PDB file of C-alpha atoms and ligand atoms in Angstrom:
ATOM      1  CA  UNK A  16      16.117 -28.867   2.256  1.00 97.00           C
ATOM      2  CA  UNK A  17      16.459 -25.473   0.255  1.00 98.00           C
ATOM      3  CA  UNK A  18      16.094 -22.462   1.684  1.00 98.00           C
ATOM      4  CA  UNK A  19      13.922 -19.954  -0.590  1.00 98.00           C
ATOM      5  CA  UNK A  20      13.725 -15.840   1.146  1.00 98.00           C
ATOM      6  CA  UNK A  21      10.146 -15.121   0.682  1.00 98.00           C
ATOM      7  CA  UNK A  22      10.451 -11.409   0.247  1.00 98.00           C
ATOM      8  CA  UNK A  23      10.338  -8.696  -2.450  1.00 98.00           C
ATOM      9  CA  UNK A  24      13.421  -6.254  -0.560  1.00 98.00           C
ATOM     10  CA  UNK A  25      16.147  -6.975  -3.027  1.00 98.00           C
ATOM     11  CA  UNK A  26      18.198  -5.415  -0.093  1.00 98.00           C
ATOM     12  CA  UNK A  27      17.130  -8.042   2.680  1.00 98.00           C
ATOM     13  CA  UNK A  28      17.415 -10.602   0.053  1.00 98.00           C
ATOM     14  CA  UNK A  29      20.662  -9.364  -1.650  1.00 98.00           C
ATOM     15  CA  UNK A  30      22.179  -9.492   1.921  1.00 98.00           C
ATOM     16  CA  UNK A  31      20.908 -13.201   2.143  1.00 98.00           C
ATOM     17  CA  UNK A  32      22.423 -14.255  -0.601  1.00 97.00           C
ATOM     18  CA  UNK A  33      25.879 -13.125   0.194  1.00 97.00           C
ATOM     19  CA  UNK A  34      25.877 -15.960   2.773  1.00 96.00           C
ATOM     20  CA  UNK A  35      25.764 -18.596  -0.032  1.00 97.00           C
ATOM     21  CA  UNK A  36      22.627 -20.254   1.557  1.00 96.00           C
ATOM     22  CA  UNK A  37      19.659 -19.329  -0.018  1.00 97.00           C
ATOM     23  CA  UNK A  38      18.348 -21.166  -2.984  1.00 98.00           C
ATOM     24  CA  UNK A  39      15.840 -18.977  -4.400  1.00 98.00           C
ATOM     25  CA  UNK A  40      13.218 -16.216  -3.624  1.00 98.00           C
ATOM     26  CA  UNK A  41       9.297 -16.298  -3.977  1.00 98.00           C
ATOM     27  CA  UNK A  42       7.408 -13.401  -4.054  1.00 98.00           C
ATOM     28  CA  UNK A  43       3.426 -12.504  -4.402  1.00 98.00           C
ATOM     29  CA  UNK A  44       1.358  -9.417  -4.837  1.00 98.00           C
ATOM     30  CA  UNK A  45       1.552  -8.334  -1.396  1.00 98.00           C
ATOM     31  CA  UNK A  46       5.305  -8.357  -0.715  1.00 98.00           C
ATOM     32  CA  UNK A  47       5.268  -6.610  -4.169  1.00 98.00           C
ATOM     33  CA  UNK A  48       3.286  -4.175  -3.072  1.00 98.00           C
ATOM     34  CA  UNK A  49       4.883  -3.615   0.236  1.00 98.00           C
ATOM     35  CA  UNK A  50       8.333  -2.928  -1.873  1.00 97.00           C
ATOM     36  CA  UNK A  51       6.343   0.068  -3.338  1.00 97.00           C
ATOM     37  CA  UNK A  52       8.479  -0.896  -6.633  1.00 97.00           C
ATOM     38  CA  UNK A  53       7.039  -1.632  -9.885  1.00 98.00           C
ATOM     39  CA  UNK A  54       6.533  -5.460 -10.093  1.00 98.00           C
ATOM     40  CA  UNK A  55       8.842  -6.810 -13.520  1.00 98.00           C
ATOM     41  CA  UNK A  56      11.571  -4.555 -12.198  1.00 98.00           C
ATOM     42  CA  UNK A  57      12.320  -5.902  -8.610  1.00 98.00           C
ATOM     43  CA  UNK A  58      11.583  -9.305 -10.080  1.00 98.00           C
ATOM     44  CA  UNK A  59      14.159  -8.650 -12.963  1.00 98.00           C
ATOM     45  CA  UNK A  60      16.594  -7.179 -10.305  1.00 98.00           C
ATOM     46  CA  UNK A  61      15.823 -10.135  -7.903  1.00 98.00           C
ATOM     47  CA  UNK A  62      16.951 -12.736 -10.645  1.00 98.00           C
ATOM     48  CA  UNK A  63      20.001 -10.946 -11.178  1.00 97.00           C
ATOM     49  CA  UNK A  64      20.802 -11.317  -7.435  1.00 97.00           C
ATOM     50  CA  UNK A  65      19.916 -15.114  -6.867  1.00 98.00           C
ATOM     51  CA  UNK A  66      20.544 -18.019  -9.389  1.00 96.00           C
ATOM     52  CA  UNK A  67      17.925 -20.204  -8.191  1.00 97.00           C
ATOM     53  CA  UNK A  68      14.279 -19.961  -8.896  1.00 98.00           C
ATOM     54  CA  UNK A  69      12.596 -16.683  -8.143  1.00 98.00           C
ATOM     55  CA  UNK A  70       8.534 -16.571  -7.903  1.00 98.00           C
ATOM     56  CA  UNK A  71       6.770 -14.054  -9.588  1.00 98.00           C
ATOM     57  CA  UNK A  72       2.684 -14.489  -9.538  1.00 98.00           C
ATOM     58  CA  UNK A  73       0.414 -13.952 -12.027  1.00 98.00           C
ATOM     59  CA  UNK A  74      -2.436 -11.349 -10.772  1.00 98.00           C
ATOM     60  CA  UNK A  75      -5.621 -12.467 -13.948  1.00 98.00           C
ATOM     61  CA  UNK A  76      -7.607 -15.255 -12.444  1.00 98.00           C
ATOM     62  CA  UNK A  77      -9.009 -16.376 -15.440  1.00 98.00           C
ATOM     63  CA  UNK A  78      -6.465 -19.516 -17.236  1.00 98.00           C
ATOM     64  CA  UNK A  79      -6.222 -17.491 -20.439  1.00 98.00           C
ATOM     65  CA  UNK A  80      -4.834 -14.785 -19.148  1.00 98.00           C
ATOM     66  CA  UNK A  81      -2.779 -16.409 -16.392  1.00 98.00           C
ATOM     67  CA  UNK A  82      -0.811 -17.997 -19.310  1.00 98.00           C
ATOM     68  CA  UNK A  83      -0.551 -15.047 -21.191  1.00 98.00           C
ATOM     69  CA  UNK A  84       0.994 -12.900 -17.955  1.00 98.00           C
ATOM     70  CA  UNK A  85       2.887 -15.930 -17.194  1.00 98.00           C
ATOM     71  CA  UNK A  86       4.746 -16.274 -20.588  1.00 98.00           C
ATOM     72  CA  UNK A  87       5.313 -12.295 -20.347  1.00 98.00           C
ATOM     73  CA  UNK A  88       7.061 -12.870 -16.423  1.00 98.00           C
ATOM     74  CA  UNK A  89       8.838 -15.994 -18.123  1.00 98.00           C
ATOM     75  CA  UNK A  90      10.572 -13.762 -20.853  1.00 97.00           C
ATOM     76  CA  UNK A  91      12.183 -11.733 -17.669  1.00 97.00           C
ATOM     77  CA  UNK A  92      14.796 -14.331 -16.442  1.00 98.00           C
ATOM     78  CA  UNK A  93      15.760 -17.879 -17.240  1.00 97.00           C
ATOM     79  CA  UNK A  94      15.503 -18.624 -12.753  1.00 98.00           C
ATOM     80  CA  UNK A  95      11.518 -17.414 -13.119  1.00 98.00           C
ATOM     81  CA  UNK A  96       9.115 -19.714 -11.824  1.00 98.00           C
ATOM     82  CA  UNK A  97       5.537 -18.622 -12.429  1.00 98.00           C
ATOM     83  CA  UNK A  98       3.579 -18.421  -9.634  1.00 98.00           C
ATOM     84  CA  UNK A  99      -0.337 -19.264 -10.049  1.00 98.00           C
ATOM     85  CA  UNK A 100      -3.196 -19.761  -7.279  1.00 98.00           C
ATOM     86  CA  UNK A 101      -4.626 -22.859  -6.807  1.00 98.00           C
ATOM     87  CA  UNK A 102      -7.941 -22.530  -8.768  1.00 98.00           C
ATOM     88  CA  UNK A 103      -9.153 -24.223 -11.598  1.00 98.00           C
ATOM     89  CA  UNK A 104      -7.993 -21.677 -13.703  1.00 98.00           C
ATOM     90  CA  UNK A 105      -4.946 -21.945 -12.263  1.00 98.00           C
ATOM     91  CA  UNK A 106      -4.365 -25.392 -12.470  1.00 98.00           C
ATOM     92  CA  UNK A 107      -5.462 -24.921 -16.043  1.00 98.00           C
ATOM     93  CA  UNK A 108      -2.692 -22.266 -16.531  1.00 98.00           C
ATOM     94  CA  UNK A 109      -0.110 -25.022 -14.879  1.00 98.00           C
ATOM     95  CA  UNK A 110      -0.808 -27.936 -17.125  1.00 98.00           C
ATOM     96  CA  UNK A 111      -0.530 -25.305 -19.995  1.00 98.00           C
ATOM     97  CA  UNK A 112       2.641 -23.500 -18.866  1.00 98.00           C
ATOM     98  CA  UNK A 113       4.529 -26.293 -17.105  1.00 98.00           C
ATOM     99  CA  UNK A 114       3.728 -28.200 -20.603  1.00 98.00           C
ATOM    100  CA  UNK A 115       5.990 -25.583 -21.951  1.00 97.00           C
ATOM    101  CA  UNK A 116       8.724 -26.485 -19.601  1.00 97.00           C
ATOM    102  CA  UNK A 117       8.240 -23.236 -17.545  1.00 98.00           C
ATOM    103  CA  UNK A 118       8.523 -24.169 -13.955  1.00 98.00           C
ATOM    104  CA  UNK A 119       5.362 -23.325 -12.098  1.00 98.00           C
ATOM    105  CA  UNK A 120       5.214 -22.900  -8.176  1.00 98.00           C
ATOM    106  CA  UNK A 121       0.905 -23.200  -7.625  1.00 99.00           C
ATOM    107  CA  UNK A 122       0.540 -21.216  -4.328  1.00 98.00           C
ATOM    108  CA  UNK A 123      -2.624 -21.050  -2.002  1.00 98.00           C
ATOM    109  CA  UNK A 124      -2.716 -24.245  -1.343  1.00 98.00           C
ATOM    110  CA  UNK A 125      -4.968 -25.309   2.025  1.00 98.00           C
ATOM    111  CA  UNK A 126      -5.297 -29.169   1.321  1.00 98.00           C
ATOM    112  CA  UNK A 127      -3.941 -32.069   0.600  1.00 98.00           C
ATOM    113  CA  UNK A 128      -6.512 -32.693  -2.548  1.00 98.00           C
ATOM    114  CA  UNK A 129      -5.607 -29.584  -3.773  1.00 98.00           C
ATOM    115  CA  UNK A 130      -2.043 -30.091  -3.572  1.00 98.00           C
ATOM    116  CA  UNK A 131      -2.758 -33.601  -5.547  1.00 98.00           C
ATOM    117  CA  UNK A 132      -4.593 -31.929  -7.991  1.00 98.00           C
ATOM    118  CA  UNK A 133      -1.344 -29.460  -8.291  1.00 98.00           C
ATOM    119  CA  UNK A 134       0.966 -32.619  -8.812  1.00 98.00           C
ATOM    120  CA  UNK A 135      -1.129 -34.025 -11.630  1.00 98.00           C
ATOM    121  CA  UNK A 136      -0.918 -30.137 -13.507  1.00 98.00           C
ATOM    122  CA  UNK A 137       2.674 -30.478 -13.634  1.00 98.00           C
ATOM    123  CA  UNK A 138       3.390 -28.010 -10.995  1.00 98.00           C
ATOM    124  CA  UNK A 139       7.535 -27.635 -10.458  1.00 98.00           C
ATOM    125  CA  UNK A 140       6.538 -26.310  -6.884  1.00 98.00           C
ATOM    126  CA  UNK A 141       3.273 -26.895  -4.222  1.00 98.00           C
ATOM    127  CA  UNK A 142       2.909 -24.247  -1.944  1.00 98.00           C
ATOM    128  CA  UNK A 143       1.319 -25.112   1.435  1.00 98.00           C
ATOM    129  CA  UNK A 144       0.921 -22.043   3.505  1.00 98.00           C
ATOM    130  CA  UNK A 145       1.561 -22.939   7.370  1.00 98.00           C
ATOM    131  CA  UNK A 146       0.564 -20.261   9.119  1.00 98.00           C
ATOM    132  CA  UNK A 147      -2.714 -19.060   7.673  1.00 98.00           C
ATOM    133  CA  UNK A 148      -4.048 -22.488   8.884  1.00 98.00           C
ATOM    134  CA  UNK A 149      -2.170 -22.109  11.910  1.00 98.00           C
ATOM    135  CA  UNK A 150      -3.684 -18.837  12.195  1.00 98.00           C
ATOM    136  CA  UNK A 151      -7.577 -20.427  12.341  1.00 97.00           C
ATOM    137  CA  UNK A 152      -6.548 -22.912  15.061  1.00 98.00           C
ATOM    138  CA  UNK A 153      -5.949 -25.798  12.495  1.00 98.00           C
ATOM    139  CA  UNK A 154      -2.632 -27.755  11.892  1.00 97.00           C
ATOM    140  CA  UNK A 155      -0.417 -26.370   9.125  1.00 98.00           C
ATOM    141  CA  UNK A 156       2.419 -28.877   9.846  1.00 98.00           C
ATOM    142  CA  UNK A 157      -0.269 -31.595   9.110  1.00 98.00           C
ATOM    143  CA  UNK A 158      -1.100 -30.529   5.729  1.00 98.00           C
ATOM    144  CA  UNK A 159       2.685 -30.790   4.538  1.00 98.00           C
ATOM    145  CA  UNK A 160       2.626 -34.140   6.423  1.00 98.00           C
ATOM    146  CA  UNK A 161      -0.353 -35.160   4.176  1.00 98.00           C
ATOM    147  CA  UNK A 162       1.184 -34.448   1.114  1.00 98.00           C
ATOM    148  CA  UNK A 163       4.461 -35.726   1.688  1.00 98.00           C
ATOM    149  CA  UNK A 164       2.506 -38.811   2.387  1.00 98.00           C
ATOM    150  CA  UNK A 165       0.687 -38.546  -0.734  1.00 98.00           C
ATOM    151  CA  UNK A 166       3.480 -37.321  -2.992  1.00 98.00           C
ATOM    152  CA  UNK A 167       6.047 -40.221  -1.905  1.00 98.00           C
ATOM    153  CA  UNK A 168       3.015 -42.395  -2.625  1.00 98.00           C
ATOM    154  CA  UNK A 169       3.696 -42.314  -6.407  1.00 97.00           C
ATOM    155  CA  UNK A 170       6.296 -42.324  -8.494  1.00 94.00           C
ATOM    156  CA  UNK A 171       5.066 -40.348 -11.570  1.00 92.00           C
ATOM    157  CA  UNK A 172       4.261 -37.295  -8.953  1.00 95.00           C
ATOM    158  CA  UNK A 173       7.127 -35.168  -8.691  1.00 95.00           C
ATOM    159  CA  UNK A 174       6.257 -31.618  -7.574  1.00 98.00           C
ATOM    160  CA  UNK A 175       8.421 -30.438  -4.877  1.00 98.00           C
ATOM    161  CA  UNK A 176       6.959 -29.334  -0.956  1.00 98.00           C
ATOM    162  CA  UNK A 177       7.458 -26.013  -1.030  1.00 98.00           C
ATOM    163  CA  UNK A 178       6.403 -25.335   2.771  1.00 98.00           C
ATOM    164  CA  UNK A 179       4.996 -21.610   2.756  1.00 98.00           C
ATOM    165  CA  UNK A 180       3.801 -18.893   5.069  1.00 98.00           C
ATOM    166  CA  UNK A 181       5.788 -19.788   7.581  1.00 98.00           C
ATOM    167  CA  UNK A 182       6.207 -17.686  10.698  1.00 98.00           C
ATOM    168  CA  UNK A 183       8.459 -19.118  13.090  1.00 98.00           C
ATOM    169  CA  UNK A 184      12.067 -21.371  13.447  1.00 98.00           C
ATOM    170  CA  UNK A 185       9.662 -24.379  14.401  1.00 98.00           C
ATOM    171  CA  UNK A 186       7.950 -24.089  11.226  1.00 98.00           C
ATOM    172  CA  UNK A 187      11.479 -24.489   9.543  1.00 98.00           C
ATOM    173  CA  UNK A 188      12.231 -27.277  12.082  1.00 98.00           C
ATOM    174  CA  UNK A 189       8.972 -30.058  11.419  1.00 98.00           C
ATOM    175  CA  UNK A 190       9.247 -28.850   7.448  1.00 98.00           C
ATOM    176  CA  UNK A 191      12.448 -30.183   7.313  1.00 98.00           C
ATOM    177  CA  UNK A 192      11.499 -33.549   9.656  1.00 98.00           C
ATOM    178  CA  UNK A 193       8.792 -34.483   7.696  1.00 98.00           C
ATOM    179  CA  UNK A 194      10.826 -33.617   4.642  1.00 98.00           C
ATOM    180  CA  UNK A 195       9.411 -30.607   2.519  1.00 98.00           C
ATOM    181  CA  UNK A 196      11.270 -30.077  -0.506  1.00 98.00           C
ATOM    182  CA  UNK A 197      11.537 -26.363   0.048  1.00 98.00           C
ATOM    183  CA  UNK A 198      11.219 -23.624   3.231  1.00 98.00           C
ATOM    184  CA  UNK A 199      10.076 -20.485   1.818  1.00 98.00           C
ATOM    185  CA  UNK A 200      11.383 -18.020   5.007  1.00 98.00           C
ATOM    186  CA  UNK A 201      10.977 -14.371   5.828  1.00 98.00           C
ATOM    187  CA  UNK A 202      14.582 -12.974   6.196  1.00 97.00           C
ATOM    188  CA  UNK A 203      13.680 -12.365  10.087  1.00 97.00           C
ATOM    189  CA  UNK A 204      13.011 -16.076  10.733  1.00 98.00           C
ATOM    190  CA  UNK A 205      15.905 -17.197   8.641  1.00 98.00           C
ATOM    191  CA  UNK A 206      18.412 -15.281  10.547  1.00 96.00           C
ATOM    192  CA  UNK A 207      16.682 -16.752  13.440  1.00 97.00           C
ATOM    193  CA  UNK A 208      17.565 -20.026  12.665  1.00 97.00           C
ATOM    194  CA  UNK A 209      21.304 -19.373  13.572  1.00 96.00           C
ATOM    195  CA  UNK A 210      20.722 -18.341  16.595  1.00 96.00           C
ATOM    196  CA  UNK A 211      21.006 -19.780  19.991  1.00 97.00           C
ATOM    197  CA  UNK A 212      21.872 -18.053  24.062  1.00 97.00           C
ATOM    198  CA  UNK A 213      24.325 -20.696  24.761  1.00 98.00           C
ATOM    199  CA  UNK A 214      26.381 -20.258  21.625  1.00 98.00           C
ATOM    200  CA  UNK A 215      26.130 -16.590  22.564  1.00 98.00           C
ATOM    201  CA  UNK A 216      27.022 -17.392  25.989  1.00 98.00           C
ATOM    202  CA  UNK A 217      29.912 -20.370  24.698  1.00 98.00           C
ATOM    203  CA  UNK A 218      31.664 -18.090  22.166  1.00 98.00           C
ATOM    204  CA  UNK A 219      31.763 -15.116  24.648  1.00 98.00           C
ATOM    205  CA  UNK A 220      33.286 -17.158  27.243  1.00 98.00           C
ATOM    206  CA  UNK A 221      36.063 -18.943  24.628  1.00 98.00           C
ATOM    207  CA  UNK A 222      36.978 -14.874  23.509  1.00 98.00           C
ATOM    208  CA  UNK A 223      37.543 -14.083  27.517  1.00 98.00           C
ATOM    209  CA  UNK A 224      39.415 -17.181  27.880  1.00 98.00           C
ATOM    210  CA  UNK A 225      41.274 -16.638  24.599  1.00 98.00           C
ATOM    211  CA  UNK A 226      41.876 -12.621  25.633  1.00 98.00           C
ATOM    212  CA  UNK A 227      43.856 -13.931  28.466  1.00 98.00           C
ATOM    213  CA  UNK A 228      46.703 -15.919  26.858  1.00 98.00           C
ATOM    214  CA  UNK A 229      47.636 -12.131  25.120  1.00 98.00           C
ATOM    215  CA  UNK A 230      48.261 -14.061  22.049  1.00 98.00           C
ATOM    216  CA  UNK A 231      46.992 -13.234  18.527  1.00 98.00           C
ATOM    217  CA  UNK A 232      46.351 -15.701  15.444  1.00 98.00           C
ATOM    218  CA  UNK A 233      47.108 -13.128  12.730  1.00 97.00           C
TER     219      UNK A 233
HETATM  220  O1  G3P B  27       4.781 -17.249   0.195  1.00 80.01           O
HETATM  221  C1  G3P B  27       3.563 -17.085   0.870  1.00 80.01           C
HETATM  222  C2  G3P B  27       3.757 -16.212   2.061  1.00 80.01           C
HETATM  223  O2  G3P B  27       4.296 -14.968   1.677  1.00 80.01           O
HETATM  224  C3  G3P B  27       2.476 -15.996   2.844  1.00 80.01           C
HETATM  225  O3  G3P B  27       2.848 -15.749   4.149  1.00 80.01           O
HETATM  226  O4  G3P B  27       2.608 -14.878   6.461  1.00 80.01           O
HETATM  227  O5  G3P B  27       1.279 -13.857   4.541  1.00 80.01           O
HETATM  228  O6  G3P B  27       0.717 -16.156   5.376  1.00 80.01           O
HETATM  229  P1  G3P B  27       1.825 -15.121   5.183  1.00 80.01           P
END
């Protein structure tokens, strides 16, 4: 599975990136506004920090000028992947763009119809958000469930899972079970996914041990 940082703090993700482990970045208007940075320059610094795709959404919501703002994003970096909702204009915006050969990550997604719908546009990425379904007592692990279902279904539909708005380690977990393409993570969680007590716990008992025999490796 490939890790994406789903963040606009080109600190947080620059430090991410050192580790060799993340595969990309997605961002959206909020985590663009909550950078308080103007939005083609973080997304222009962001693609200079990570090689793989980075997501930068398109704000018009009519197809028109979704294609025209995404065509302006696409001229930033080579690793941009236009992000569009999933609306009819956006799918519109999709088929037109991803036509083009620009990859296109259609976000918003709440359905496995919709995320069908996505597939036949041309979309590069689907983006199922987790916890905002989670967050009204339904399933969000479900709906990537669904469309894995559907996706491996047929042949001719090759969007990747890009699991989305996730909020927790377990989220990363039953993505990568039922076999999402993609995790999109907050930096918090990701770090969080390295973590255990009993490694803790282990590794502080081996350096006791180790502290004993008064011998060095170096
Ligand atoms: O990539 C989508 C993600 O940023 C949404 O997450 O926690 O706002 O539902 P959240």
């Amino acid at each position: 599975m490939k890790f994406f940082v789903d963040s606009a703090d080109v600190e947080e993700i620059g430090e991410l990136a050192e580790t060799g482990l993340i595969d990309g970045v997605t961002t959206n208007p909020s985590l663009v506004a909550k950078s308080g940075r103007n939005f083609l320059d973080v997304v222009k610094e962001i693609c200079s920090i990570v090689d793989g795709p980075v997501s930068a959404e398109v704000t018009a919501l009519d197809s028109k000028t979704m294609i025209e703002e995404g065509k302006k994003l696409k001229g930033l970096a080579e690793n941009i992947a236009i992000k569009v909702p999933l609306t009819w204009d956006g799918l519109k915006a999709c088929k037109a763009l991803s036509d083009e050969g620009t990859m296109v990550n259609v976000t918003l997604c709440f359905s496995a119809n919709q995320a069908l719908l996505a597939a036949k546009a041309g979309a590069t990425f689907i983006s199922p958000f987790i916890g905002r379904l989670d967050d009204m007592g339904l399933d969000g692990m479900e709906l990537i469930e669904e469309i894995r279902t559907i996706y491996d279904n047929y042949e001719g539909l090759n969007t990747q899972i890009l699991a989305a708005s996730i909020r927790s380690v377990n989220h990363v977990k039953q993505s990568a079970l039922i076999g999402a393409d993609v995790a999109t993570v907050p930096g918090k969680v990701i770090k969080q996914l390295a973590t255990h007590p009993l490694t803790d716990k282990g590794l502080d008992a081996f350096m006791k041990d180790w502290e004993k025999t008064g011998q060095t490796i170096l």
